[in-house]
Amino acid sequence: MSAAPIRWGIVGTGNIAHRFTEDLLRLPDHAVAAVGSRSPATAAAFARRHGLPRHHGSYADLAADDEVDVVYIATPHNAHHSAARTCLEAGRAVLVEKPFTTTAAEADDLIALARARGRFAMEAMWTRFNPVMARLRRLVGDGAIGRVQAVYADFSIDVPYDPRHRVWSAELAGGALLDLGVYPVSFAWMLLGPPDQARAVSVPAPTGVDANTAIVFGYSSGAVAMLHCGLRAESPQTATVIGTTGRIHVAAPFWRPDGLTLMRDGAPPETFGVTLDGHGYTYQAAEVAACLRAGRLESALVPLDETRDILGVLDELRRSPEHAWAPRSTDR
């Protein structure tokens, strides 16, 4: 692709679509060309709010817009697959909000389609592009804390129980694992790779989705990862990497950190901090632009096969969790 601005289309008009669009508009080499929604009125309102030149009353019409290079999919989880497929079939590159799809089988389908059509595709795991995460990877890779022995990460929030809310709804692919657990799982995967063992203990909500889940990964290296996600209480949302000669604490919330602290054995703490650009989405947008301009079909930081493999583990954890108890219909 040329050095002309990368032209984005936005599918979906929820909060995350607004935040991502606001960050795109901060970047001089990006342009937001159009928005698409199932509701023409909602699409028009979104376009007015952000000063976009065009809006479409369906995802298919947005996908057919030849003034769009890449589409950001910001629909509810259960619509990721169909919306991304529509865009790929129309020849558009896609950045799909996490989780990429709701199952590994759906991910396989999109990945095969993107590769067959020669189109870029990536899960919007924006945390990996945060400059603090880049520093963390360098420190671990350089052996600053020796060999990694354990990774801790948690992401739990307090969402009032409402079976119609997307995070509590099985029909909308809700649950803590898909909505929040993908962050700590991706964090551990980034540092340790795919686990050799994975187990979860999950407390179900009355709707059947997981409401509070603990995950343990085991590795042949001897390392472990202890991860938590939930919808019933606010957690510190921290992450720690423990090595044989020190540890690294990532500032909360670890999924959008602005610093870290390196604790080497026998040495004073060292801190690294940044002022994040906008909401923090500009870094992944820059990666998408770099890939498109270089003709790459995926990002080395969020490779498609890894995205699929993570979903495969989440599939297994959701399919056969060791439920701690069966809640009454009035329980959260």
PDB file of C-alpha atoms in Angstrom, residues 52-297:
ATOM      1  CA  LEU A  52     -17.130  11.029   9.339  1.00  0.00           C
ATOM      2  CA  PRO A  53     -17.872  11.513   5.644  1.00  0.00           C
ATOM      3  CA  ARG A  54     -20.114   8.443   5.170  1.00  0.00           C
ATOM      4  CA  HIS A  55     -22.335   6.077   7.100  1.00  0.00           C
ATOM      5  CA  HIS A  56     -24.037   2.833   6.123  1.00  0.00           C
ATOM      6  CA  GLY A  57     -27.153   1.127   7.416  1.00  0.00           C
ATOM      7  CA  SER A  58     -25.738  -2.397   7.207  1.00  0.00           C
ATOM      8  CA  TYR A  59     -22.450  -4.191   7.696  1.00  0.00           C
ATOM      9  CA  ALA A  60     -22.572  -5.422   4.104  1.00  0.00           C
ATOM     10  CA  ASP A  61     -22.859  -1.881   2.743  1.00  0.00           C
ATOM     11  CA  LEU A  62     -19.858  -0.796   4.838  1.00  0.00           C
ATOM     12  CA  ALA A  63     -17.887  -3.810   3.584  1.00  0.00           C
ATOM     13  CA  ALA A  64     -18.703  -2.850  -0.018  1.00  0.00           C
ATOM     14  CA  ASP A  65     -17.387   0.705   0.417  1.00  0.00           C
ATOM     15  CA  ASP A  66     -14.348   0.990  -1.860  1.00  0.00           C
ATOM     16  CA  GLU A  67     -13.097   3.994   0.104  1.00  0.00           C
ATOM     17  CA  VAL A  68     -12.298   1.658   3.023  1.00  0.00           C
ATOM     18  CA  ASP A  69      -8.992  -0.232   3.373  1.00  0.00           C
ATOM     19  CA  VAL A  70      -9.502  -1.963   6.714  1.00  0.00           C
ATOM     20  CA  VAL A  71     -12.511  -2.533   8.939  1.00  0.00           C
ATOM     21  CA  TYR A  72     -12.523  -2.501  12.714  1.00  0.00           C
ATOM     22  CA  ILE A  73     -15.108  -4.991  13.980  1.00  0.00           C
ATOM     23  CA  ALA A  74     -16.591  -3.700  17.251  1.00  0.00           C
ATOM     24  CA  THR A  75     -19.825  -5.660  17.446  1.00  0.00           C
ATOM     25  CA  PRO A  76     -20.882  -7.865  20.386  1.00  0.00           C
ATOM     26  CA  HIS A  77     -18.855 -11.084  20.542  1.00  0.00           C
ATOM     27  CA  ASN A  78     -21.444 -13.308  18.917  1.00  0.00           C
ATOM     28  CA  ALA A  79     -21.405 -11.164  15.747  1.00  0.00           C
ATOM     29  CA  HIS A  80     -17.613 -10.992  15.291  1.00  0.00           C
ATOM     30  CA  HIS A  81     -17.438 -13.995  12.983  1.00  0.00           C
ATOM     31  CA  SER A  82     -20.255 -13.032  10.631  1.00  0.00           C
ATOM     32  CA  ALA A  83     -19.257  -9.357  10.427  1.00  0.00           C
ATOM     33  CA  ALA A  84     -15.589 -10.159   9.800  1.00  0.00           C
ATOM     34  CA  ARG A  85     -16.514 -12.784   7.202  1.00  0.00           C
ATOM     35  CA  THR A  86     -18.675 -10.250   5.366  1.00  0.00           C
ATOM     36  CA  CYS A  87     -15.782  -7.791   5.263  1.00  0.00           C
ATOM     37  CA  LEU A  88     -13.171 -10.344   4.188  1.00  0.00           C
ATOM     38  CA  GLU A  89     -15.428 -11.626   1.415  1.00  0.00           C
ATOM     39  CA  ALA A  90     -15.716  -8.036   0.178  1.00  0.00           C
ATOM     40  CA  GLY A  91     -11.921  -7.750   0.056  1.00  0.00           C
ATOM     41  CA  ARG A  92     -11.386  -5.677   3.197  1.00  0.00           C
ATOM     42  CA  ALA A  93      -8.677  -6.230   5.777  1.00  0.00           C
ATOM     43  CA  VAL A  94     -10.049  -6.676   9.293  1.00  0.00           C
ATOM     44  CA  LEU A  95      -9.094  -5.830  12.865  1.00  0.00           C
ATOM     45  CA  VAL A  96     -11.490  -7.836  15.022  1.00  0.00           C
ATOM     46  CA  GLU A  97     -12.143  -6.830  18.611  1.00  0.00           C
ATOM     47  CA  LYS A  98     -11.254  -9.478  21.165  1.00  0.00           C
ATOM     48  CA  PRO A  99     -12.176 -12.225  21.409  1.00  0.00           C
ATOM     49  CA  PHE A 100     -11.493 -12.707  17.693  1.00  0.00           C
ATOM     50  CA  THR A 101     -14.406 -15.149  17.568  1.00  0.00           C
ATOM     51  CA  THR A 102     -16.350 -17.123  20.166  1.00  0.00           C
ATOM     52  CA  THR A 103     -14.807 -20.498  19.233  1.00  0.00           C
ATOM     53  CA  ALA A 104     -11.653 -21.882  17.679  1.00  0.00           C
ATOM     54  CA  ALA A 105     -13.723 -23.347  14.829  1.00  0.00           C
ATOM     55  CA  GLU A 106     -14.983 -19.870  13.913  1.00  0.00           C
ATOM     56  CA  ALA A 107     -11.418 -18.563  14.096  1.00  0.00           C
ATOM     57  CA  ASP A 108     -10.242 -21.333  11.763  1.00  0.00           C
ATOM     58  CA  ASP A 109     -12.896 -20.287   9.267  1.00  0.00           C
ATOM     59  CA  LEU A 110     -11.909 -16.606   9.295  1.00  0.00           C
ATOM     60  CA  ILE A 111      -8.189 -17.368   9.163  1.00  0.00           C
ATOM     61  CA  ALA A 112      -8.650 -19.688   6.186  1.00  0.00           C
ATOM     62  CA  LEU A 113     -10.751 -17.061   4.418  1.00  0.00           C
ATOM     63  CA  ALA A 114      -8.262 -14.240   5.087  1.00  0.00           C
ATOM     64  CA  ARG A 115      -5.385 -16.354   3.782  1.00  0.00           C
ATOM     65  CA  ALA A 116      -7.329 -17.535   0.736  1.00  0.00           C
ATOM     66  CA  ARG A 117      -8.254 -13.942  -0.149  1.00  0.00           C
ATOM     67  CA  GLY A 118      -4.806 -12.569   0.699  1.00  0.00           C
ATOM     68  CA  ARG A 119      -6.210 -10.113   3.222  1.00  0.00           C
ATOM     69  CA  PHE A 120      -4.793  -8.902   6.526  1.00  0.00           C
ATOM     70  CA  ALA A 121      -6.578 -10.035   9.696  1.00  0.00           C
ATOM     71  CA  MET A 122      -5.762  -9.553  13.376  1.00  0.00           C
ATOM     72  CA  GLU A 123      -7.387  -9.822  16.770  1.00  0.00           C
ATOM     73  CA  ALA A 124      -7.481  -6.426  18.483  1.00  0.00           C
ATOM     74  CA  MET A 125      -5.384  -7.536  21.459  1.00  0.00           C
ATOM     75  CA  TRP A 126      -4.305  -3.930  21.944  1.00  0.00           C
ATOM     76  CA  THR A 127      -2.480  -4.612  25.214  1.00  0.00           C
ATOM     77  CA  ARG A 128       0.388  -6.294  23.368  1.00  0.00           C
ATOM     78  CA  PHE A 129       1.227  -3.061  21.549  1.00  0.00           C
ATOM     79  CA  ASN A 130       1.372  -0.944  24.694  1.00  0.00           C
ATOM     80  CA  PRO A 131       4.930   0.434  25.150  1.00  0.00           C
ATOM     81  CA  VAL A 132       5.056  -0.944  28.704  1.00  0.00           C
ATOM     82  CA  MET A 133       4.450  -4.434  27.315  1.00  0.00           C
ATOM     83  CA  ALA A 134       7.226  -3.897  24.795  1.00  0.00           C
ATOM     84  CA  ARG A 135       9.591  -3.028  27.657  1.00  0.00           C
ATOM     85  CA  LEU A 136       8.392  -6.070  29.632  1.00  0.00           C
ATOM     86  CA  ARG A 137       9.122  -8.422  26.738  1.00  0.00           C
ATOM     87  CA  ARG A 138      12.611  -6.963  26.344  1.00  0.00           C
ATOM     88  CA  LEU A 139      13.385  -7.320  30.051  1.00  0.00           C
ATOM     89  CA  VAL A 140      12.219 -10.923  30.156  1.00  0.00           C
ATOM     90  CA  GLY A 141      13.962 -11.746  26.881  1.00  0.00           C
ATOM     91  CA  ASP A 142      17.219 -10.215  28.118  1.00  0.00           C
ATOM     92  CA  GLY A 143      17.121 -12.335  31.285  1.00  0.00           C
ATOM     93  CA  ALA A 144      16.627  -9.408  33.648  1.00  0.00           C
ATOM     94  CA  ILE A 145      14.821 -11.680  36.139  1.00  0.00           C
ATOM     95  CA  GLY A 146      16.388 -14.990  35.152  1.00  0.00           C
ATOM     96  CA  ARG A 147      14.132 -17.846  34.058  1.00  0.00           C
ATOM     97  CA  VAL A 148      10.424 -17.129  34.443  1.00  0.00           C
ATOM     98  CA  GLN A 149       8.854 -19.381  37.067  1.00  0.00           C
ATOM     99  CA  ALA A 150       5.386 -17.915  37.514  1.00  0.00           C
ATOM    100  CA  VAL A 151       2.991 -15.422  35.979  1.00  0.00           C
ATOM    101  CA  TYR A 152       0.077 -13.916  37.899  1.00  0.00           C
ATOM    102  CA  ALA A 153      -2.651 -11.845  36.231  1.00  0.00           C
ATOM    103  CA  ASP A 154      -6.232 -10.977  37.163  1.00  0.00           C
ATOM    104  CA  PHE A 155      -9.082  -9.106  35.514  1.00  0.00           C
ATOM    105  CA  SER A 156     -12.375  -9.028  37.361  1.00  0.00           C
ATOM    106  CA  ILE A 157     -15.074  -6.351  37.393  1.00  0.00           C
ATOM    107  CA  ASP A 158     -18.381  -5.886  39.190  1.00  0.00           C
ATOM    108  CA  VAL A 159     -21.280  -6.058  36.743  1.00  0.00           C
ATOM    109  CA  PRO A 160     -24.790  -6.019  38.280  1.00  0.00           C
ATOM    110  CA  TYR A 161     -26.544  -9.202  37.302  1.00  0.00           C
ATOM    111  CA  ASP A 162     -28.985  -8.766  34.428  1.00  0.00           C
ATOM    112  CA  PRO A 163     -29.576 -11.776  32.184  1.00  0.00           C
ATOM    113  CA  ARG A 164     -30.186  -9.390  29.263  1.00  0.00           C
ATOM    114  CA  HIS A 165     -26.756  -7.750  29.606  1.00  0.00           C
ATOM    115  CA  ARG A 166     -24.281  -9.035  27.048  1.00  0.00           C
ATOM    116  CA  VAL A 167     -21.734 -10.269  29.626  1.00  0.00           C
ATOM    117  CA  TRP A 168     -24.380 -12.375  31.402  1.00  0.00           C
ATOM    118  CA  SER A 169     -26.110 -13.634  28.250  1.00  0.00           C
ATOM    119  CA  ALA A 170     -25.211 -17.019  26.775  1.00  0.00           C
ATOM    120  CA  GLU A 171     -26.868 -16.015  23.486  1.00  0.00           C
ATOM    121  CA  LEU A 172     -24.517 -13.012  23.228  1.00  0.00           C
ATOM    122  CA  ALA A 173     -21.443 -15.142  24.070  1.00  0.00           C
ATOM    123  CA  GLY A 174     -21.078 -13.613  27.513  1.00  0.00           C
ATOM    124  CA  GLY A 175     -19.115 -14.842  30.484  1.00  0.00           C
ATOM    125  CA  ALA A 176     -15.914 -13.791  32.209  1.00  0.00           C
ATOM    126  CA  LEU A 177     -13.578 -15.975  30.148  1.00  0.00           C
ATOM    127  CA  LEU A 178     -14.489 -14.570  26.745  1.00  0.00           C
ATOM    128  CA  ASP A 179     -14.955 -10.990  27.874  1.00  0.00           C
ATOM    129  CA  LEU A 180     -12.081 -10.607  30.363  1.00  0.00           C
ATOM    130  CA  GLY A 181     -10.170 -13.865  30.697  1.00  0.00           C
ATOM    131  CA  VAL A 182      -8.700 -13.499  27.237  1.00  0.00           C
ATOM    132  CA  TYR A 183      -6.496 -10.698  28.643  1.00  0.00           C
ATOM    133  CA  PRO A 184      -4.680 -12.643  31.403  1.00  0.00           C
ATOM    134  CA  VAL A 185      -4.519 -15.728  29.159  1.00  0.00           C
ATOM    135  CA  SER A 186      -2.948 -13.698  26.348  1.00  0.00           C
ATOM    136  CA  PHE A 187      -0.559 -12.084  28.840  1.00  0.00           C
ATOM    137  CA  ALA A 188       0.710 -15.452  30.085  1.00  0.00           C
ATOM    138  CA  TRP A 189       0.871 -16.804  26.531  1.00  0.00           C
ATOM    139  CA  MET A 190       2.950 -13.813  25.428  1.00  0.00           C
ATOM    140  CA  LEU A 191       5.605 -14.642  28.039  1.00  0.00           C
ATOM    141  CA  LEU A 192       5.485 -18.426  28.302  1.00  0.00           C
ATOM    142  CA  GLY A 193       3.853 -19.639  25.111  1.00  0.00           C
ATOM    143  CA  PRO A 194       1.161 -22.321  24.924  1.00  0.00           C
ATOM    144  CA  PRO A 195       0.670 -24.273  28.143  1.00  0.00           C
ATOM    145  CA  ASP A 196       1.268 -27.993  28.401  1.00  0.00           C
ATOM    146  CA  GLN A 197      -1.567 -28.239  30.926  1.00  0.00           C
ATOM    147  CA  ALA A 198      -4.604 -26.029  31.501  1.00  0.00           C
ATOM    148  CA  ARG A 199      -7.293 -26.296  34.169  1.00  0.00           C
ATOM    149  CA  ALA A 200     -10.040 -24.021  35.390  1.00  0.00           C
ATOM    150  CA  VAL A 201     -12.466 -23.845  38.274  1.00  0.00           C
ATOM    151  CA  SER A 202     -15.506 -21.815  37.334  1.00  0.00           C
ATOM    152  CA  VAL A 203     -18.605 -20.560  39.149  1.00  0.00           C
ATOM    153  CA  PRO A 204     -21.527 -20.349  36.705  1.00  0.00           C
ATOM    154  CA  ALA A 205     -24.145 -17.626  36.561  1.00  0.00           C
ATOM    155  CA  PRO A 206     -27.838 -18.581  36.368  1.00  0.00           C
ATOM    156  CA  THR A 207     -27.641 -18.045  32.597  1.00  0.00           C
ATOM    157  CA  GLY A 208     -24.909 -20.692  32.367  1.00  0.00           C
ATOM    158  CA  VAL A 209     -22.006 -18.393  31.506  1.00  0.00           C
ATOM    159  CA  ASP A 210     -18.965 -18.369  33.782  1.00  0.00           C
ATOM    160  CA  ALA A 211     -19.185 -15.684  36.453  1.00  0.00           C
ATOM    161  CA  ASN A 212     -15.931 -16.228  38.361  1.00  0.00           C
ATOM    162  CA  THR A 213     -13.075 -18.329  37.015  1.00  0.00           C
ATOM    163  CA  ALA A 214      -9.620 -19.338  38.181  1.00  0.00           C
ATOM    164  CA  ILE A 215      -7.176 -20.750  35.622  1.00  0.00           C
ATOM    165  CA  VAL A 216      -3.897 -22.589  36.080  1.00  0.00           C
ATOM    166  CA  PHE A 217      -1.449 -23.210  33.252  1.00  0.00           C
ATOM    167  CA  GLY A 218       1.459 -25.622  33.595  1.00  0.00           C
ATOM    168  CA  TYR A 219       4.584 -25.744  31.435  1.00  0.00           C
ATOM    169  CA  SER A 220       7.210 -28.411  30.831  1.00  0.00           C
ATOM    170  CA  SER A 221       9.815 -25.797  31.790  1.00  0.00           C
ATOM    171  CA  GLY A 222       8.488 -25.923  35.346  1.00  0.00           C
ATOM    172  CA  ALA A 223       6.783 -22.532  35.090  1.00  0.00           C
ATOM    173  CA  VAL A 224       3.147 -21.965  36.001  1.00  0.00           C
ATOM    174  CA  ALA A 225       0.582 -19.229  35.359  1.00  0.00           C
ATOM    175  CA  MET A 226      -2.199 -18.395  37.820  1.00  0.00           C
ATOM    176  CA  LEU A 227      -4.934 -16.340  36.222  1.00  0.00           C
ATOM    177  CA  HIS A 228      -8.329 -15.008  37.304  1.00  0.00           C
ATOM    178  CA  CYS A 229     -11.309 -13.385  35.643  1.00  0.00           C
ATOM    179  CA  GLY A 230     -14.727 -12.561  36.987  1.00  0.00           C
ATOM    180  CA  LEU A 231     -17.886 -10.483  36.774  1.00  0.00           C
ATOM    181  CA  ARG A 232     -18.935 -10.372  40.439  1.00  0.00           C
ATOM    182  CA  ALA A 233     -16.315  -8.161  42.109  1.00  0.00           C
ATOM    183  CA  GLU A 234     -13.643  -5.594  41.283  1.00  0.00           C
ATOM    184  CA  SER A 235     -10.110  -7.021  41.425  1.00  0.00           C
ATOM    185  CA  PRO A 236      -6.755  -5.169  41.520  1.00  0.00           C
ATOM    186  CA  GLN A 237      -6.242  -5.999  37.808  1.00  0.00           C
ATOM    187  CA  THR A 238      -2.533  -6.484  38.330  1.00  0.00           C
ATOM    188  CA  ALA A 239       0.099  -8.712  36.761  1.00  0.00           C
ATOM    189  CA  THR A 240       3.411  -9.996  38.115  1.00  0.00           C
ATOM    190  CA  VAL A 241       6.160 -12.000  36.442  1.00  0.00           C
ATOM    191  CA  ILE A 242       8.407 -13.957  38.806  1.00  0.00           C
ATOM    192  CA  GLY A 243      11.825 -15.192  37.746  1.00  0.00           C
ATOM    193  CA  THR A 244      14.728 -16.998  39.358  1.00  0.00           C
ATOM    194  CA  THR A 245      16.593 -13.714  40.012  1.00  0.00           C
ATOM    195  CA  GLY A 246      13.816 -11.145  40.410  1.00  0.00           C
ATOM    196  CA  ARG A 247      10.309 -10.108  39.488  1.00  0.00           C
ATOM    197  CA  ILE A 248       8.438  -7.507  37.480  1.00  0.00           C
ATOM    198  CA  HIS A 249       5.223  -5.822  38.616  1.00  0.00           C
ATOM    199  CA  VAL A 250       3.065  -4.355  35.844  1.00  0.00           C
ATOM    200  CA  ALA A 251       1.053  -1.301  36.894  1.00  0.00           C
ATOM    201  CA  ALA A 252      -2.705  -1.666  37.178  1.00  0.00           C
ATOM    202  CA  PRO A 253      -4.708  -2.058  35.136  1.00  0.00           C
ATOM    203  CA  PHE A 254      -2.252  -4.472  33.530  1.00  0.00           C
ATOM    204  CA  TRP A 255      -4.280  -4.549  30.303  1.00  0.00           C
ATOM    205  CA  ARG A 256      -3.631  -0.801  29.869  1.00  0.00           C
ATOM    206  CA  PRO A 257      -0.510  -0.178  31.961  1.00  0.00           C
ATOM    207  CA  ASP A 258       1.407   3.070  32.178  1.00  0.00           C
ATOM    208  CA  GLY A 259       4.418   1.617  33.976  1.00  0.00           C
ATOM    209  CA  LEU A 260       6.217  -1.312  35.508  1.00  0.00           C
ATOM    210  CA  THR A 261       8.652  -1.961  38.341  1.00  0.00           C
ATOM    211  CA  LEU A 262      11.659  -4.255  37.998  1.00  0.00           C
ATOM    212  CA  MET A 263      12.813  -5.870  41.240  1.00  0.00           C
ATOM    213  CA  ARG A 264      16.196  -7.570  40.770  1.00  0.00           C
ATOM    214  CA  ASP A 265      17.483  -9.652  43.661  1.00  0.00           C
ATOM    215  CA  GLY A 266      19.848  -7.549  45.747  1.00  0.00           C
ATOM    216  CA  ALA A 267      19.232  -4.334  43.796  1.00  0.00           C
ATOM    217  CA  PRO A 268      16.960  -1.303  44.301  1.00  0.00           C
ATOM    218  CA  PRO A 269      13.692  -1.227  42.319  1.00  0.00           C
ATOM    219  CA  GLU A 270      13.780   0.230  38.818  1.00  0.00           C
ATOM    220  CA  THR A 271      10.684   1.859  37.362  1.00  0.00           C
ATOM    221  CA  PHE A 272       9.621   2.539  33.798  1.00  0.00           C
ATOM    222  CA  GLY A 273       6.655   4.782  33.021  1.00  0.00           C
ATOM    223  CA  VAL A 274       4.962   6.257  29.967  1.00  0.00           C
ATOM    224  CA  THR A 275       2.242   8.742  29.153  1.00  0.00           C
ATOM    225  CA  LEU A 276      -0.136   6.774  26.987  1.00  0.00           C
ATOM    226  CA  ASP A 277      -1.407   8.260  23.757  1.00  0.00           C
ATOM    227  CA  GLY A 278      -5.165   8.769  23.848  1.00  0.00           C
ATOM    228  CA  HIS A 279      -7.116   5.798  25.147  1.00  0.00           C
ATOM    229  CA  GLY A 280      -4.214   3.495  24.298  1.00  0.00           C
ATOM    230  CA  TYR A 281      -5.509   2.131  20.988  1.00  0.00           C
ATOM    231  CA  THR A 282      -3.209   4.171  18.750  1.00  0.00           C
ATOM    232  CA  TYR A 283      -0.393   1.631  19.116  1.00  0.00           C
ATOM    233  CA  GLN A 284      -2.359  -1.238  17.603  1.00  0.00           C
ATOM    234  CA  ALA A 285      -3.658   1.053  14.853  1.00  0.00           C
ATOM    235  CA  ALA A 286      -0.056   1.908  13.998  1.00  0.00           C
ATOM    236  CA  GLU A 287       0.765  -1.812  13.819  1.00  0.00           C
ATOM    237  CA  VAL A 288      -2.117  -2.440  11.428  1.00  0.00           C
ATOM    238  CA  ALA A 289      -0.938   0.431   9.227  1.00  0.00           C
ATOM    239  CA  ALA A 290       2.652  -0.864   9.228  1.00  0.00           C
ATOM    240  CA  CYS A 291       1.481  -4.348   8.240  1.00  0.00           C
ATOM    241  CA  LEU A 292      -0.759  -3.068   5.452  1.00  0.00           C
ATOM    242  CA  ARG A 293       1.946  -0.832   4.019  1.00  0.00           C
ATOM    243  CA  ALA A 294       4.474  -3.684   4.112  1.00  0.00           C
ATOM    244  CA  GLY A 295       2.033  -6.141   2.533  1.00  0.00           C
ATOM    245  CA  ARG A 296       1.997  -8.395   5.606  1.00  0.00           C
ATOM    246  CA  LEU A 297      -1.139 -10.470   6.140  1.00  0.00           C
TER     247      LEU A 297
END
